[in-house]
Tab-separated table of C-alpha atoms and ligand atoms in Angstrom:
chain	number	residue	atom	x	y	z
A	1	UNK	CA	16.075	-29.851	25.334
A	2	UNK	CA	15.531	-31.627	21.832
A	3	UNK	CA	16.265	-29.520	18.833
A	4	UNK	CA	14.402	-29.698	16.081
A	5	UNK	CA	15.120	-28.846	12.231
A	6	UNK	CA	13.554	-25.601	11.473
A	7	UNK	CA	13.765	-26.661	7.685
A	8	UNK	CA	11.113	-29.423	9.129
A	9	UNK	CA	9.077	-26.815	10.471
A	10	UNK	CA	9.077	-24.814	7.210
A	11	UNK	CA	8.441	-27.728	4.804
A	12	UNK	CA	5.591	-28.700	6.526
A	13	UNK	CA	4.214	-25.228	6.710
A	14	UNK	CA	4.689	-25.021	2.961
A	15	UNK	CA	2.157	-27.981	2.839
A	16	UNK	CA	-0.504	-26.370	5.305
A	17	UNK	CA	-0.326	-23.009	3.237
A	18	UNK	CA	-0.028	-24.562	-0.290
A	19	UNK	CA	-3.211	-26.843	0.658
A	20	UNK	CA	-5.236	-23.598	2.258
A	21	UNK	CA	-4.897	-22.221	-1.184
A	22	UNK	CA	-1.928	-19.278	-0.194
A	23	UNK	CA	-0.777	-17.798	-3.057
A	24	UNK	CA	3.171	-18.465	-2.460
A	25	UNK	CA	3.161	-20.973	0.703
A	26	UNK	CA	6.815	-21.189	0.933
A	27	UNK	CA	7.961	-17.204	0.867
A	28	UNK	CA	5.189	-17.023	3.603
A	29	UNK	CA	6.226	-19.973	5.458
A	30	UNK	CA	9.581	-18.436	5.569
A	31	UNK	CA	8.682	-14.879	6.466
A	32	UNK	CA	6.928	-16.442	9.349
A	33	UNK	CA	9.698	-18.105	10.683
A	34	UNK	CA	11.783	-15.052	9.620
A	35	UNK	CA	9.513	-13.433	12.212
A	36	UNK	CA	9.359	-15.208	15.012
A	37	UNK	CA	12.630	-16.497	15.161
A	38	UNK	CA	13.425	-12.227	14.640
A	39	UNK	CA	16.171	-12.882	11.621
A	40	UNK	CA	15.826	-11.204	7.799
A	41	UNK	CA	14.523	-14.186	5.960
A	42	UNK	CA	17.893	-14.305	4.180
A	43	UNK	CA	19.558	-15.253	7.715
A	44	UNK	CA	17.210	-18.461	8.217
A	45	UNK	CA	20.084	-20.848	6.638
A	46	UNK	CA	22.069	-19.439	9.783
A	47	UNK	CA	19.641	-21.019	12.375
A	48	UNK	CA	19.622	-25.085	11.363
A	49	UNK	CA	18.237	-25.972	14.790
A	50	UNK	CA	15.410	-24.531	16.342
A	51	UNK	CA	13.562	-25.207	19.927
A	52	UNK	CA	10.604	-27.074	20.044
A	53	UNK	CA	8.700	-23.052	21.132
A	54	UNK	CA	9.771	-21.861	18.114
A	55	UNK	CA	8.617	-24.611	16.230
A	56	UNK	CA	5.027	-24.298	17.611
A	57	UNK	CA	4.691	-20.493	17.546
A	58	UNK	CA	5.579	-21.280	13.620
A	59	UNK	CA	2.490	-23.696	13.799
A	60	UNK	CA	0.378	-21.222	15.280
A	61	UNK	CA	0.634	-18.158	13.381
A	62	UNK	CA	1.033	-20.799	10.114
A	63	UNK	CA	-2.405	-21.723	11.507
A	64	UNK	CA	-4.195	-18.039	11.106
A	65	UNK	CA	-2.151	-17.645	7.367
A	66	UNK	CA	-4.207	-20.498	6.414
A	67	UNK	CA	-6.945	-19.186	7.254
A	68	UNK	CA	-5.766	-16.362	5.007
A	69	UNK	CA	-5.340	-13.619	7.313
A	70	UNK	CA	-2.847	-11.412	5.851
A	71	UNK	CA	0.686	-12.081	6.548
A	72	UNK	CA	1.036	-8.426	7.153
A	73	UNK	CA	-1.415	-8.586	10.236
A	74	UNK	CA	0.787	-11.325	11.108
A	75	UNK	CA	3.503	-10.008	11.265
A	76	UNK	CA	1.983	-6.870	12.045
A	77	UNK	CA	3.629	-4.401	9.466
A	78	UNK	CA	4.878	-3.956	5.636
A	79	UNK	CA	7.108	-2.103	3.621
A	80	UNK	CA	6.672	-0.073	0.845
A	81	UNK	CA	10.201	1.736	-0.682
A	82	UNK	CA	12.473	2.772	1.654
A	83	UNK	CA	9.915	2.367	5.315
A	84	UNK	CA	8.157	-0.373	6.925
A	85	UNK	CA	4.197	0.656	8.507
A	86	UNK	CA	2.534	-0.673	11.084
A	87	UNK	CA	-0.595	-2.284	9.814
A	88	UNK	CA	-3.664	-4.669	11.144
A	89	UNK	CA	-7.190	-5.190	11.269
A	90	UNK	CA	-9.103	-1.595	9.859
A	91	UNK	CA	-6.591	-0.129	7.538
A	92	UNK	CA	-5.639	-1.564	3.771
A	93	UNK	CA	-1.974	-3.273	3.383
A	94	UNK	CA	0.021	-1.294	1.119
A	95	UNK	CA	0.877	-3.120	-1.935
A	96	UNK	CA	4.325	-3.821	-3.845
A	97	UNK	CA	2.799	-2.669	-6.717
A	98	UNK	CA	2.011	0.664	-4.994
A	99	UNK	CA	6.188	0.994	-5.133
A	100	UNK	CA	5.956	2.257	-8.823
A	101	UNK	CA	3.642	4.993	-8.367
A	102	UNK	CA	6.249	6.258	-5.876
A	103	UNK	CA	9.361	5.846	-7.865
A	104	UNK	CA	7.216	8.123	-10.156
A	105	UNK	CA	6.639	10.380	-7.878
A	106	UNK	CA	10.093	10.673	-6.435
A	107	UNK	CA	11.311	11.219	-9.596
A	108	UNK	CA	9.081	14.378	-10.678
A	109	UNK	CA	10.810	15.784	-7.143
A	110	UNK	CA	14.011	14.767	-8.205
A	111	UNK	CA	14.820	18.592	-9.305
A	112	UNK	CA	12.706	20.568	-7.035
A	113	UNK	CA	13.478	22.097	-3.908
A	114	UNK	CA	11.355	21.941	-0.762
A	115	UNK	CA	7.826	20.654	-2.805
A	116	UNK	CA	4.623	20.453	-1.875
A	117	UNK	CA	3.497	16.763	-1.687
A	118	UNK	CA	-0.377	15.986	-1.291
A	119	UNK	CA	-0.714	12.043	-0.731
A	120	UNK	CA	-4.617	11.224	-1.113
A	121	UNK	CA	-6.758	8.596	0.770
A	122	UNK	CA	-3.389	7.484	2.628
A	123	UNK	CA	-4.411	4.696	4.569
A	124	UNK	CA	-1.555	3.529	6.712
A	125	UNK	CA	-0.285	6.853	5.304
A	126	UNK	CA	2.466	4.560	4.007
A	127	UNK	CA	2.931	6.801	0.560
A	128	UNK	CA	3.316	9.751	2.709
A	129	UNK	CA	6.158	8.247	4.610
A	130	UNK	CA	8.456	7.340	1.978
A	131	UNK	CA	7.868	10.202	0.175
A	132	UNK	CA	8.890	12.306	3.273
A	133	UNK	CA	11.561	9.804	4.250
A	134	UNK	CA	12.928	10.332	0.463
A	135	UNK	CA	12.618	13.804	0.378
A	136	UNK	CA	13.208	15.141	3.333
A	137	UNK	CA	12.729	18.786	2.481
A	138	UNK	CA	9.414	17.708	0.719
A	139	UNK	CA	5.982	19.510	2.575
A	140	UNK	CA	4.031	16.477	2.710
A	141	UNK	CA	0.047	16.284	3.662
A	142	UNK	CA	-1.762	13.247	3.841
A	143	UNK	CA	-5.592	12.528	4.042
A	144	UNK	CA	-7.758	9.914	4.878
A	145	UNK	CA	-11.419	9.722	5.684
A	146	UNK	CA	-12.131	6.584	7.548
A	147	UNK	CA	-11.217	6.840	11.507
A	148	UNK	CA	-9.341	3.522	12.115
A	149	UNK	CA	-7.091	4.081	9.368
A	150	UNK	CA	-6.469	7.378	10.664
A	151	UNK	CA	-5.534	5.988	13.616
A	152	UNK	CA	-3.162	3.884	12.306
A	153	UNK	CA	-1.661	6.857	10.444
A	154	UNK	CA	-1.278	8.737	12.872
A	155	UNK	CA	1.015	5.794	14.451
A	156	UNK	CA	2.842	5.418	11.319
A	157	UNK	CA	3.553	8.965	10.719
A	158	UNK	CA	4.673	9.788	14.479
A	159	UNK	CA	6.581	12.487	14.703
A	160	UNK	CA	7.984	12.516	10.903
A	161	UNK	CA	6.440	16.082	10.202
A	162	UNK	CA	3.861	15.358	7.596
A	163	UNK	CA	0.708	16.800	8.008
A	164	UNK	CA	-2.431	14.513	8.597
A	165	UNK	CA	-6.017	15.788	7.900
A	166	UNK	CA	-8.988	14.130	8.512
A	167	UNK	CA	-11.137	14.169	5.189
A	168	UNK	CA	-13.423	13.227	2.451
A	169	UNK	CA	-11.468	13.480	-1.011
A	170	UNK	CA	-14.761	13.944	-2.577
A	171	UNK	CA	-15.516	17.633	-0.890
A	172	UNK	CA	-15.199	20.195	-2.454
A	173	UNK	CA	-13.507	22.460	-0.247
A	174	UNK	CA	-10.600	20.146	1.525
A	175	UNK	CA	-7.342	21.674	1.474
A	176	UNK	CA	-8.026	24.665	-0.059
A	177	UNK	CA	-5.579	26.281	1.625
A	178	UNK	CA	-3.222	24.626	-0.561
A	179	UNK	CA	-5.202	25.235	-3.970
A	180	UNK	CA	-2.674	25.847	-6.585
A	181	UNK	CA	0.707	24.834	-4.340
A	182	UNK	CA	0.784	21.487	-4.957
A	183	UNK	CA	4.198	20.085	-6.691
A	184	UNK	CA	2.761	16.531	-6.360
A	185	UNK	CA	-0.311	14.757	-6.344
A	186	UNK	CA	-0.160	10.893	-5.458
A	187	UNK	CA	-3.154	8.761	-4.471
A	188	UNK	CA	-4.057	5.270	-4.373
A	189	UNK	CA	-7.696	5.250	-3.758
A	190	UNK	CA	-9.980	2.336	-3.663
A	191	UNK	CA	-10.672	1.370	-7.347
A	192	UNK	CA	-12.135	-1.995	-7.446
A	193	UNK	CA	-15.559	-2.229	-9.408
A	194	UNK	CA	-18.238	-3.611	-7.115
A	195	UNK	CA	-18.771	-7.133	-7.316
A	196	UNK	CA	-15.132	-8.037	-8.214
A	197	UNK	CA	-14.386	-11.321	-7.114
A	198	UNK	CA	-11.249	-10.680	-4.703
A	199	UNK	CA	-9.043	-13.200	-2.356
A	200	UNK	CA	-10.266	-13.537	0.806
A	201	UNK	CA	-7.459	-11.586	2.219
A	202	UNK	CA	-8.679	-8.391	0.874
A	203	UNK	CA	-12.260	-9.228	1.133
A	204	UNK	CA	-12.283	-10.614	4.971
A	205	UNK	CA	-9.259	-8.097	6.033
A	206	UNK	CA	-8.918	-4.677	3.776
A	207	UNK	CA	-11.711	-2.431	4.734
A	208	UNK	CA	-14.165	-2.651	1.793
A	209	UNK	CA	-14.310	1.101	1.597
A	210	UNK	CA	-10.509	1.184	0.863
A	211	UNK	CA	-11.260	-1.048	-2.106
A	212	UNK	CA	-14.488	-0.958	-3.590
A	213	UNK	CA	-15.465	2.035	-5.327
A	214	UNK	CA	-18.506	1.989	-7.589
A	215	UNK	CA	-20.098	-0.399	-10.046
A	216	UNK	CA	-16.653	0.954	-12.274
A	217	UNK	CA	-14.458	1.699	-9.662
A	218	UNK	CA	-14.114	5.007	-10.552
A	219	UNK	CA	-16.435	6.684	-7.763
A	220	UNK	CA	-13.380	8.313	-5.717
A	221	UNK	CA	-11.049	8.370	-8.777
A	222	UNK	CA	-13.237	11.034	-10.370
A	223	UNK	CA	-13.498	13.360	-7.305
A	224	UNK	CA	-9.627	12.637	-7.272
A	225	UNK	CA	-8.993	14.231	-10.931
A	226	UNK	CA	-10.933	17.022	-10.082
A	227	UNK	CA	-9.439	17.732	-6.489
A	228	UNK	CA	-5.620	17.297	-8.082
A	229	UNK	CA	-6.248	19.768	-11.017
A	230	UNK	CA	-7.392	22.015	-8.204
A	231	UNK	CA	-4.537	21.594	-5.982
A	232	UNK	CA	-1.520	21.424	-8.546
A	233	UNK	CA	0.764	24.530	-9.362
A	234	UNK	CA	1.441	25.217	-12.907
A	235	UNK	CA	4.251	22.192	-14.072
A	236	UNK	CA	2.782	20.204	-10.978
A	237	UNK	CA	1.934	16.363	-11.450
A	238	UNK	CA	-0.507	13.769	-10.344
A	239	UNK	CA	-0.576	10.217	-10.443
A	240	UNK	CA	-3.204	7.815	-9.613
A	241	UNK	CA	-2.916	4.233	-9.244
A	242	UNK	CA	-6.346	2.157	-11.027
A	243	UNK	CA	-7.696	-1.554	-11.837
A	244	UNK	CA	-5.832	-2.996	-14.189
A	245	UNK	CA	-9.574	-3.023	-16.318
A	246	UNK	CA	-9.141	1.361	-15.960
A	247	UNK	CA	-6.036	1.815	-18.143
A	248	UNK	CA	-7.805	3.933	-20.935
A	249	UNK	CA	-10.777	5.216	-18.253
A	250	UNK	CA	-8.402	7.229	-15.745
A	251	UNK	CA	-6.004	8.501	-18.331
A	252	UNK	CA	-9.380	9.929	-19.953
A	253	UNK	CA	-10.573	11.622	-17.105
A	254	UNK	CA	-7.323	13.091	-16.552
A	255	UNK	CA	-7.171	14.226	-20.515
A	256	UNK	CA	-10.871	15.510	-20.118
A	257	UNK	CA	-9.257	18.319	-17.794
A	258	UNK	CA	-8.177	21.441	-19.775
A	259	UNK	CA	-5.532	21.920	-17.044
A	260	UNK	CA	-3.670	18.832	-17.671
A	261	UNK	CA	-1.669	17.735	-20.228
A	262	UNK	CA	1.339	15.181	-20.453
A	263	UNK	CA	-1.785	12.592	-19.608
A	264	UNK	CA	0.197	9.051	-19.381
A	265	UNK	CA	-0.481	5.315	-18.690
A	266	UNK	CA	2.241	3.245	-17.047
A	267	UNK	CA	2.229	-0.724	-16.221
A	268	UNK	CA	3.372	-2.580	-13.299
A	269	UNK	CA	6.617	-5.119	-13.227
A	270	UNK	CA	3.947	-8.034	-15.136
A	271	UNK	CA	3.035	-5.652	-18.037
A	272	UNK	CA	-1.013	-4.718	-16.633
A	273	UNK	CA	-1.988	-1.038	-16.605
A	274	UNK	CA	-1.535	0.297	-13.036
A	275	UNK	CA	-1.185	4.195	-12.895
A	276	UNK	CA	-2.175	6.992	-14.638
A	277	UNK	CA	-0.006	10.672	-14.496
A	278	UNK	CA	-0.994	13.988	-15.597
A	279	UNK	CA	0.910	17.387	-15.490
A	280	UNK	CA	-0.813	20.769	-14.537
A	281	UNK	CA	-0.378	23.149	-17.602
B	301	SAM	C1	-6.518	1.431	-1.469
B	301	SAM	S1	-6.429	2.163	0.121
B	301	SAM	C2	-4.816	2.886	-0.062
B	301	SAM	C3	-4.128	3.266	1.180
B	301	SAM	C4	-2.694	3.768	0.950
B	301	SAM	N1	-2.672	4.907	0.044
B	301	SAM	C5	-1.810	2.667	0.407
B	301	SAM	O1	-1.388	2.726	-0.743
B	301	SAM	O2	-1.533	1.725	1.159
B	301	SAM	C6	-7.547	3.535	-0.045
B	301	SAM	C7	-7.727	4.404	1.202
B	301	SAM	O3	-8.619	5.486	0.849
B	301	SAM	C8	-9.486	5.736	1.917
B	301	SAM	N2	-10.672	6.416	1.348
B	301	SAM	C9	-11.692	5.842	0.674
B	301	SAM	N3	-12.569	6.782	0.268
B	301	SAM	C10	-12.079	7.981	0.697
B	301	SAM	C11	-12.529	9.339	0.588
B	301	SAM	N4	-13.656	9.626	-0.052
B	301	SAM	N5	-11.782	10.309	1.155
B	301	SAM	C12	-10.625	9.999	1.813
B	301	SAM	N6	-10.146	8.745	1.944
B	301	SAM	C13	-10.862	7.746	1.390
B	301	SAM	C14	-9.757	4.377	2.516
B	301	SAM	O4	-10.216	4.499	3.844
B	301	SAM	C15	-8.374	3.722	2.382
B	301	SAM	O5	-7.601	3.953	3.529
């Protein structure tokens, strides 16, 4: 049978992608090949020629990205630090960006042994993971409201001993088992102000409750603040990843809390306010 160049393959699916508006057509184009040929993307050089079936299951799932389905649905998972989730239609992609608030986190752990690690409106309960994966002595809960992303948790989190509950970060009374036990606090909660203009892979494909959250985006994050000063020990720490429009709001609400101090701002890798840290006095 006729080989074909897979380099073809990927320059032309540069063109689709780059024309359908994809942020950066030729990284995807490659992933997708990466993918269905089943190589790292770095290995692609190592496969010149390709059969004509590989060529056209390129096509077809080039065919969906351009209609900007998320590359992570697919592909049908994504990474974030050290663990890869499964992920698809009903549960929010973890981000790259997300990465920082957990090198944050892991380093408040750094010195302590067997913490107490509370990971907020988890999602793909992707946080939760790596944290537990990084820190393996680390007592990890996760929550999440919505039942298709708790489904997809549950998945994710198998049999990796963290604890997932099923509820509403804005009650008053979840996890109050652990009030005051808490070493760590992470959450990355929806934050986008209603009526944000966003891509249509976020707006066709996240859930909109895992993004939207008020006309300031602040509707969960305040419940948040309150429900972390709750749970932390003394010397405990939260951190809580915002819009980049919310880089003197969330620090505030933080500050406005007696029992925190240490209240801190921190960019991501292209300089825009992403999360916001606090320490229980
Ligand atoms: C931005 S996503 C983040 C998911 C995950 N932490 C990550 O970084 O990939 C926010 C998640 O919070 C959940 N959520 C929204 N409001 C919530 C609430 N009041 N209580 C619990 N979870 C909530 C959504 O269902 C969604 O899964």
């Amino acid at each position: 049978m006729l080989r074909q160049p897979l380099r073809l393959a990927i320059t032309e699916a540069t063109r689709i992608l780059g024309e359908a508006g994809v942020p950066s057509p030729h990284v995807d184009a490659e992933l997708i090949a990466a993918h269905v040929l089943d190589v790292p993307r770095g290995k692609l050089v190592l496969t010149p020629l390709v059969d004509r079936q590989v060529v056209e299951a390129i096509a077809r799932l080039v065919r969906e990205r351009a209609k900007r389905v998320p590359l992570q649905h697919l592909v049908g998972w994504a990474a974030l630090g050290p663990v890869t989730v499964s992920v698809g239609p009903g549960v929010f992609v973890p981000r790259p960006e997300t990465e920082l608030l957990l090198e944050w986190g892991l380093s408040v752990l750094a010195d302590r042994a067997a913490p107490v690690v509370v990971d907020l409106c988890t999602g793909s309960g992707a946080l939760a993971l790596a944290v537990s994966v990084a820190h393996p002595d680390a007592v990890v809960h996760a929550v999440e409201m919505d039942s298709t992303a708790l489904a997809w948790a549950r998945k994710n989190l198998g049999d990796s001993g963290v604890h997932l509950h099923a509820g509403d970060v804005t009650g008053s009374s979840l996890l109050a088992d652990l009030d005051g036990q808490a070493d760590l606090v992470l959450c990355n909660p929806p934050y986008v102000p209603v009526g944000t203009e966003v891509p249509p892979e976020v707006s066709e494909h996240d859930p909109a409750e895992a993004v939207f959250a008020g006309p300031d985006g602040l509707a969960v994050i305040r419940h948040v603040v309150t429900l972390a000063a709750r749970l932390l020990r003394p010397g405990g720490a939260v951190g809580i990843e915002h819009d980049d429009t919310q880089g003197e709001a969330v620090p505030a609400l933080l500050a406005a809390r007696m029992v925190l101090t240490r209240v801190a701002d921190h960019d991501d890798l292209a300089g825009r306010p992403r999360f916001a840290t606090a320490y229980r006095t």
